[in-house]
Tab-separated table of C-alpha atoms in Angstrom:
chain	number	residue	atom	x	y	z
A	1	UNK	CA	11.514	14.699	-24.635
A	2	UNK	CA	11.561	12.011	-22.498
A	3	UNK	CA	8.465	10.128	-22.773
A	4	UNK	CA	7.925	6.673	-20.640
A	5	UNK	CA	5.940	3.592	-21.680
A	6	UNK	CA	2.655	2.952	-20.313
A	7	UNK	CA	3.826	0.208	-18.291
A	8	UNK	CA	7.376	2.452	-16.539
A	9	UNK	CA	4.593	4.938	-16.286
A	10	UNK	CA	2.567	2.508	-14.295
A	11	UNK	CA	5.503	1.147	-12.071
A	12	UNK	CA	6.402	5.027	-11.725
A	13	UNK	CA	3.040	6.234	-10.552
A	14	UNK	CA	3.048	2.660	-7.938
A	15	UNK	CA	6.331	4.169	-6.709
A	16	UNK	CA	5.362	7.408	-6.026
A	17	UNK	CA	2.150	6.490	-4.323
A	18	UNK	CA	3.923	3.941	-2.117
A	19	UNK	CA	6.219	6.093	-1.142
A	20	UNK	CA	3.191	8.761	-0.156
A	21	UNK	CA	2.031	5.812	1.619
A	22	UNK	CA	4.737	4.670	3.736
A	23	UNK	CA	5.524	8.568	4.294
A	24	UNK	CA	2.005	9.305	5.593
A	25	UNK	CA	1.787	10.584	9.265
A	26	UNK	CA	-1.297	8.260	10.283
A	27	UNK	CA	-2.051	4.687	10.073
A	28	UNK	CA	-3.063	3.607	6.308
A	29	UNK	CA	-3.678	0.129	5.009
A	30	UNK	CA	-4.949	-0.705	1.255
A	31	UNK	CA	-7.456	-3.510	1.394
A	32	UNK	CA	-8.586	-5.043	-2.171
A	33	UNK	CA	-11.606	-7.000	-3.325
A	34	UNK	CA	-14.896	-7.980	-1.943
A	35	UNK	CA	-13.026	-9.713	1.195
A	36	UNK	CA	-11.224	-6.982	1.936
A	37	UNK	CA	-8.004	-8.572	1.594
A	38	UNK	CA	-4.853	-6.763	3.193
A	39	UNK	CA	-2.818	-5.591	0.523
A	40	UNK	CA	-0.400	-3.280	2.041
A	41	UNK	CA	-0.046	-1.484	5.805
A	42	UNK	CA	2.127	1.642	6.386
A	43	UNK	CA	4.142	1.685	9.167
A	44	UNK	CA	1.660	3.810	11.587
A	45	UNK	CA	-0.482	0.569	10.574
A	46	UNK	CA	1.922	-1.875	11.391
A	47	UNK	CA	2.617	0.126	14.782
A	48	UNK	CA	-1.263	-0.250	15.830
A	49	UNK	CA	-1.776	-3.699	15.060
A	50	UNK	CA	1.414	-5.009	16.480
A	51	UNK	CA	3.932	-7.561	14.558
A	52	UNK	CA	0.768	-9.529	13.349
A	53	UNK	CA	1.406	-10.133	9.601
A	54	UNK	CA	-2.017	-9.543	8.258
A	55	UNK	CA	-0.781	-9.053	4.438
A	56	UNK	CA	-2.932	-11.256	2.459
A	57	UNK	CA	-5.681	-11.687	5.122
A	58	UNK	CA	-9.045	-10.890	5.093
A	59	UNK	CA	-10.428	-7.545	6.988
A	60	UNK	CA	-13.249	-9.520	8.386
């Protein structure tokens, strides 16, 4: 058997669902905390807004 750690489990499961992410056929972005803070835009995302860098910004 080839069990993982929690934390390669972790990094694993990050990897897969950035991967779904980037992969997805319409624009995605992951905002985080009460700010709504950019945390990462998928390339339909990226296409819509332009080449603003809005990683780290606030939604609003």
């Amino acid at each position: 058997m080839n069990a993982l750690a929690p934390q390669d489990l972790d990094y694993h499961r990050r990897r897969e669902f950035a991967g779904l992410f980037e992969e997805a056929p319409m624009f995605m972005a992951l905002l985080h905390g009460p700010l709504h803070e950019f945390e990462f835009i998928n390339p339909g995302y990226q296409r819509l807004i332009g080449q603003r860098d809005v990683i780290g910004r606030h939604m609003a």
